[in-house]
Amino acid sequence: MAAPTRIAVFPGSFDPLTNGHVDLIERAARMFDRVVVAVLRNTSKPSFFSVDDRLAMLREVLGGRDGVDVDAFDGLLVDYARKQRATVVIRGVRTTADLDYERQMALTNRHLDGAIDTVLLLPSAEFGHVSSTLVREIATLGGQVRGLVPTAVESWIARRPLGPMTRTV
Ligand code: PNS
């Protein structure tokens, strides 16, 4: 009998995708048969890049990687995970502040669906300080993001007009 396919969802805003995210996605892809990198569509929160741009960036950087898919989702993460037949949610943890937040989310998701577990991964130490928030701040102020994001994302940032967060889809 064939072993069951192990599917994980890696949800996030990915606004924008960083080298820390890529490191975690690669680690997850070694642990699961299929990893679905899923961008939350949240129409109320202003964002740096539109969801469509973020999906395009993710596809540009991750396209062609075996076992890695890119998608967007609405609503509850556990409902989306179930739809994908995933039993695991992947999240990254850099600091104790991250751990507090992730612990609360993981336990809430477990409350909503006890069949879905969260696996918390540590990124490589070289990416321990990298966050989308800081990348957005540096980019908004016209600074250099080389080394913090994949080269393709650097180009997306270079093409984006300088300015605050405006996009909402
Ligand atoms: O990259 P982020 O912004 O930290 O990702 C947060 C995300 C998308 C994982 C989280 O906001 C989420 O899962 N939202 C979906 C709504 C949901 O299921 N909420 C209840 C579980 S805590």
Short mmCIF file of C-alpha atoms and ligand atoms in Angstrom, two decimals:
data_model
loop_
_atom_site.label_atom_id
_atom_site.label_comp_id
_atom_site.label_asym_id
_atom_site.label_seq_id
_atom_site.Cartn_x
_atom_site.Cartn_y
_atom_site.Cartn_z
CA MET A 1 0.00 0.00 0.00
CA ALA A 2 1.34 3.45 -0.95
CA ALA A 3 2.29 5.75 1.95
CA PRO A 4 -0.17 8.64 2.41
CA THR A 5 0.86 11.97 0.90
CA ARG A 6 1.99 14.38 3.61
CA ILE A 7 0.65 17.85 2.82
CA ALA A 8 1.48 21.07 4.69
CA VAL A 9 0.17 24.60 4.27
CA PHE A 10 2.56 27.50 4.85
CA PRO A 11 0.26 30.53 5.29
CA GLY A 12 1.28 34.16 5.54
CA SER A 13 1.10 37.67 4.18
CA PHE A 14 4.42 37.41 2.31
CA ASP A 15 4.35 41.20 1.85
CA PRO A 16 6.93 40.78 0.46
CA LEU A 17 8.55 37.33 0.34
CA THR A 18 11.93 37.42 2.16
CA ASN A 19 14.99 35.19 2.14
CA GLY A 20 13.86 34.01 5.58
CA HIS A 21 10.58 32.75 4.07
CA VAL A 22 12.44 30.98 1.25
CA ASP A 23 14.73 29.28 3.78
CA LEU A 24 11.68 28.02 5.73
CA ILE A 25 9.83 26.90 2.59
CA GLU A 26 12.89 24.88 1.52
CA ARG A 27 13.08 23.26 4.96
CA ALA A 28 9.36 22.42 4.85
CA ALA A 29 9.66 21.02 1.31
CA ARG A 30 12.24 18.51 2.60
CA MET A 31 9.81 17.33 5.30
CA PHE A 32 6.54 17.09 3.31
CA ASP A 33 5.45 15.65 -0.05
CA ARG A 34 3.61 18.85 -0.89
CA VAL A 35 3.86 22.33 0.63
CA VAL A 36 1.19 24.87 -0.30
CA VAL A 37 2.48 28.41 0.23
CA ALA A 38 -0.78 30.32 0.79
CA VAL A 39 -1.15 34.10 0.77
CA LEU A 40 -3.98 35.48 2.91
CA ARG A 41 -6.40 37.65 0.94
CA ASN A 42 -7.30 40.30 3.49
CA THR A 43 -9.17 43.13 1.84
CA SER A 44 -9.33 45.36 4.93
CA LYS A 45 -5.59 45.62 5.68
CA PRO A 46 -3.45 47.98 3.59
CA SER A 47 -0.55 46.20 1.99
CA PHE A 48 2.72 47.03 0.27
CA PHE A 49 2.11 44.77 -2.73
CA SER A 50 -1.25 43.53 -4.02
CA VAL A 51 -2.05 39.86 -3.46
CA ASP A 52 -1.68 39.25 -7.21
CA ASP A 53 1.81 40.82 -7.19
CA ARG A 54 2.79 38.73 -4.15
CA LEU A 55 1.55 35.57 -5.88
CA ALA A 56 3.53 36.50 -8.99
CA MET A 57 6.69 37.03 -6.90
CA LEU A 58 6.23 33.73 -5.11
CA ARG A 59 5.73 31.92 -8.43
CA GLU A 60 8.78 33.64 -9.91
CA VAL A 61 10.99 32.60 -6.98
CA LEU A 62 9.51 29.17 -6.18
CA GLY A 63 8.25 28.09 -9.60
CA GLY A 64 9.60 24.75 -10.71
CA ARG A 65 10.39 23.55 -7.18
CA ASP A 66 9.14 20.00 -6.78
CA GLY A 67 6.34 19.69 -4.25
CA VAL A 68 5.85 23.44 -3.72
CA ASP A 69 2.60 25.13 -4.83
CA VAL A 70 1.57 28.77 -4.52
CA ASP A 71 -2.03 29.81 -3.80
CA ALA A 72 -4.18 32.44 -2.06
CA PHE A 73 -6.86 31.87 0.55
CA ASP A 74 -9.76 33.64 2.27
CA GLY A 75 -11.44 32.89 5.56
CA LEU A 76 -10.25 30.53 8.25
CA LEU A 77 -6.88 28.87 7.78
CA VAL A 78 -8.11 25.53 9.14
CA ASP A 79 -10.94 25.46 6.55
CA TYR A 80 -8.43 26.14 3.78
CA ALA A 81 -6.00 23.51 5.14
CA ARG A 82 -8.77 20.91 5.23
CA LYS A 83 -9.70 21.77 1.62
CA GLN A 84 -6.07 21.20 0.62
CA ARG A 85 -6.09 17.88 2.54
CA ALA A 86 -3.26 19.26 4.69
CA THR A 87 -2.78 18.04 8.25
CA VAL A 88 0.03 20.44 9.11
CA VAL A 89 0.44 24.21 9.19
CA ILE A 90 4.03 25.47 8.90
CA ARG A 91 5.12 28.71 10.54
CA GLY A 92 8.52 30.23 11.22
CA VAL A 93 9.82 31.40 14.58
CA ARG A 94 12.73 33.83 14.94
CA THR A 95 12.31 35.24 18.43
CA THR A 96 10.52 34.61 21.70
CA ALA A 97 8.00 37.29 20.66
CA ASP A 98 7.29 35.22 17.52
CA LEU A 99 6.91 32.13 19.69
CA ASP A 100 4.29 33.79 21.93
CA TYR A 101 2.27 34.84 18.89
CA GLU A 102 2.65 31.53 17.06
CA ARG A 103 1.76 29.54 20.20
CA GLN A 104 -1.52 31.45 20.49
CA MET A 105 -2.34 30.98 16.80
CA ALA A 106 -1.40 27.29 16.83
CA LEU A 107 -3.54 26.56 19.89
CA THR A 108 -6.46 28.54 18.44
CA ASN A 109 -6.21 26.61 15.18
CA ARG A 110 -6.08 23.37 17.17
CA HIS A 111 -9.20 24.48 19.06
CA LEU A 112 -10.93 25.03 15.70
CA ASP A 113 -9.72 21.75 14.20
CA GLY A 114 -7.95 19.19 16.36
CA ALA A 115 -6.82 17.23 13.29
CA ILE A 116 -4.51 20.01 12.13
CA ASP A 117 -1.18 20.51 13.88
CA THR A 118 1.27 23.40 13.60
CA VAL A 119 4.96 22.75 12.99
CA LEU A 120 7.18 25.69 13.98
CA LEU A 121 10.48 25.92 12.12
CA LEU A 122 13.60 27.95 12.94
CA PRO A 123 15.15 29.74 9.98
CA SER A 124 18.86 29.61 9.34
CA ALA A 125 20.69 31.95 11.79
CA GLU A 126 21.69 34.28 8.94
CA PHE A 127 18.00 35.12 8.40
CA GLY A 128 17.08 35.45 12.09
CA HIS A 129 16.74 39.24 11.78
CA VAL A 130 14.90 39.36 8.43
CA SER A 131 11.26 40.43 8.43
CA SER A 132 8.81 41.69 5.78
CA THR A 133 8.03 44.64 8.07
CA LEU A 134 11.64 45.84 8.07
CA VAL A 135 12.00 45.17 4.33
CA ARG A 136 8.93 47.37 3.72
CA GLU A 137 10.35 50.10 5.94
CA ILE A 138 13.75 50.06 4.21
CA ALA A 139 12.12 50.01 0.77
CA THR A 140 9.72 52.85 1.64
CA LEU A 141 12.67 54.98 2.75
CA GLY A 142 14.65 54.17 -0.42
CA GLY A 143 17.23 51.89 1.27
CA GLN A 144 19.00 48.78 0.03
CA VAL A 145 17.22 45.42 0.50
CA ARG A 146 19.89 43.26 -1.17
CA GLY A 147 20.50 40.08 0.81
CA LEU A 148 17.19 40.35 2.66
CA VAL A 149 14.93 39.29 -0.23
CA PRO A 150 15.36 37.11 -3.34
CA THR A 151 16.78 38.95 -6.39
CA ALA A 152 13.41 38.75 -8.15
CA VAL A 153 11.71 40.49 -5.21
CA GLU A 154 14.44 43.15 -5.23
CA SER A 155 13.39 43.95 -8.81
CA TRP A 156 9.70 44.14 -7.81
CA ILE A 157 10.65 46.57 -5.02
CA ALA A 158 12.80 48.65 -7.39
CA ARG A 159 9.83 48.94 -9.80
CA ARG A 160 7.39 49.93 -7.05
CA PRO A 161 6.90 53.70 -6.68
CA LEU A 162 8.29 55.02 -3.38
CA GLY A 163 5.46 55.65 -0.96
CA PRO A 164 3.35 54.31 1.89
CA MET A 165 1.21 51.17 2.05
CA THR A 166 -1.85 51.71 -0.07
CA ARG A 167 -2.92 48.59 -1.87
CA THR A 168 -5.75 46.69 -0.27
CA VAL A 169 -6.13 43.73 -2.61
O1 PNS B 1 2.47 36.49 7.72
P1 PNS B 1 1.45 36.74 8.77
O2 PNS B 1 0.75 38.07 8.52
O3 PNS B 1 2.00 36.64 10.17
O4 PNS B 1 0.33 35.58 8.60
C1 PNS B 1 -0.79 35.51 9.46
C2 PNS B 1 -1.78 34.42 8.99
C3 PNS B 1 -2.17 34.64 7.53
C4 PNS B 1 -1.13 33.07 9.11
C5 PNS B 1 -3.02 34.48 9.93
O5 PNS B 1 -3.48 35.82 9.99
C6 PNS B 1 -4.17 33.57 9.48
O6 PNS B 1 -4.06 32.38 9.48
N1 PNS B 1 -5.29 34.19 9.07
C7 PNS B 1 -6.47 33.48 8.59
C8 PNS B 1 -7.66 33.69 9.52
C9 PNS B 1 -7.72 32.66 10.62
O7 PNS B 1 -7.75 31.47 10.39
N2 PNS B 1 -7.73 33.15 11.91
C10 PNS B 1 -7.86 32.33 13.08
C11 PNS B 1 -6.64 31.53 13.45
S1 PNS B 1 -5.54 32.32 14.54
#
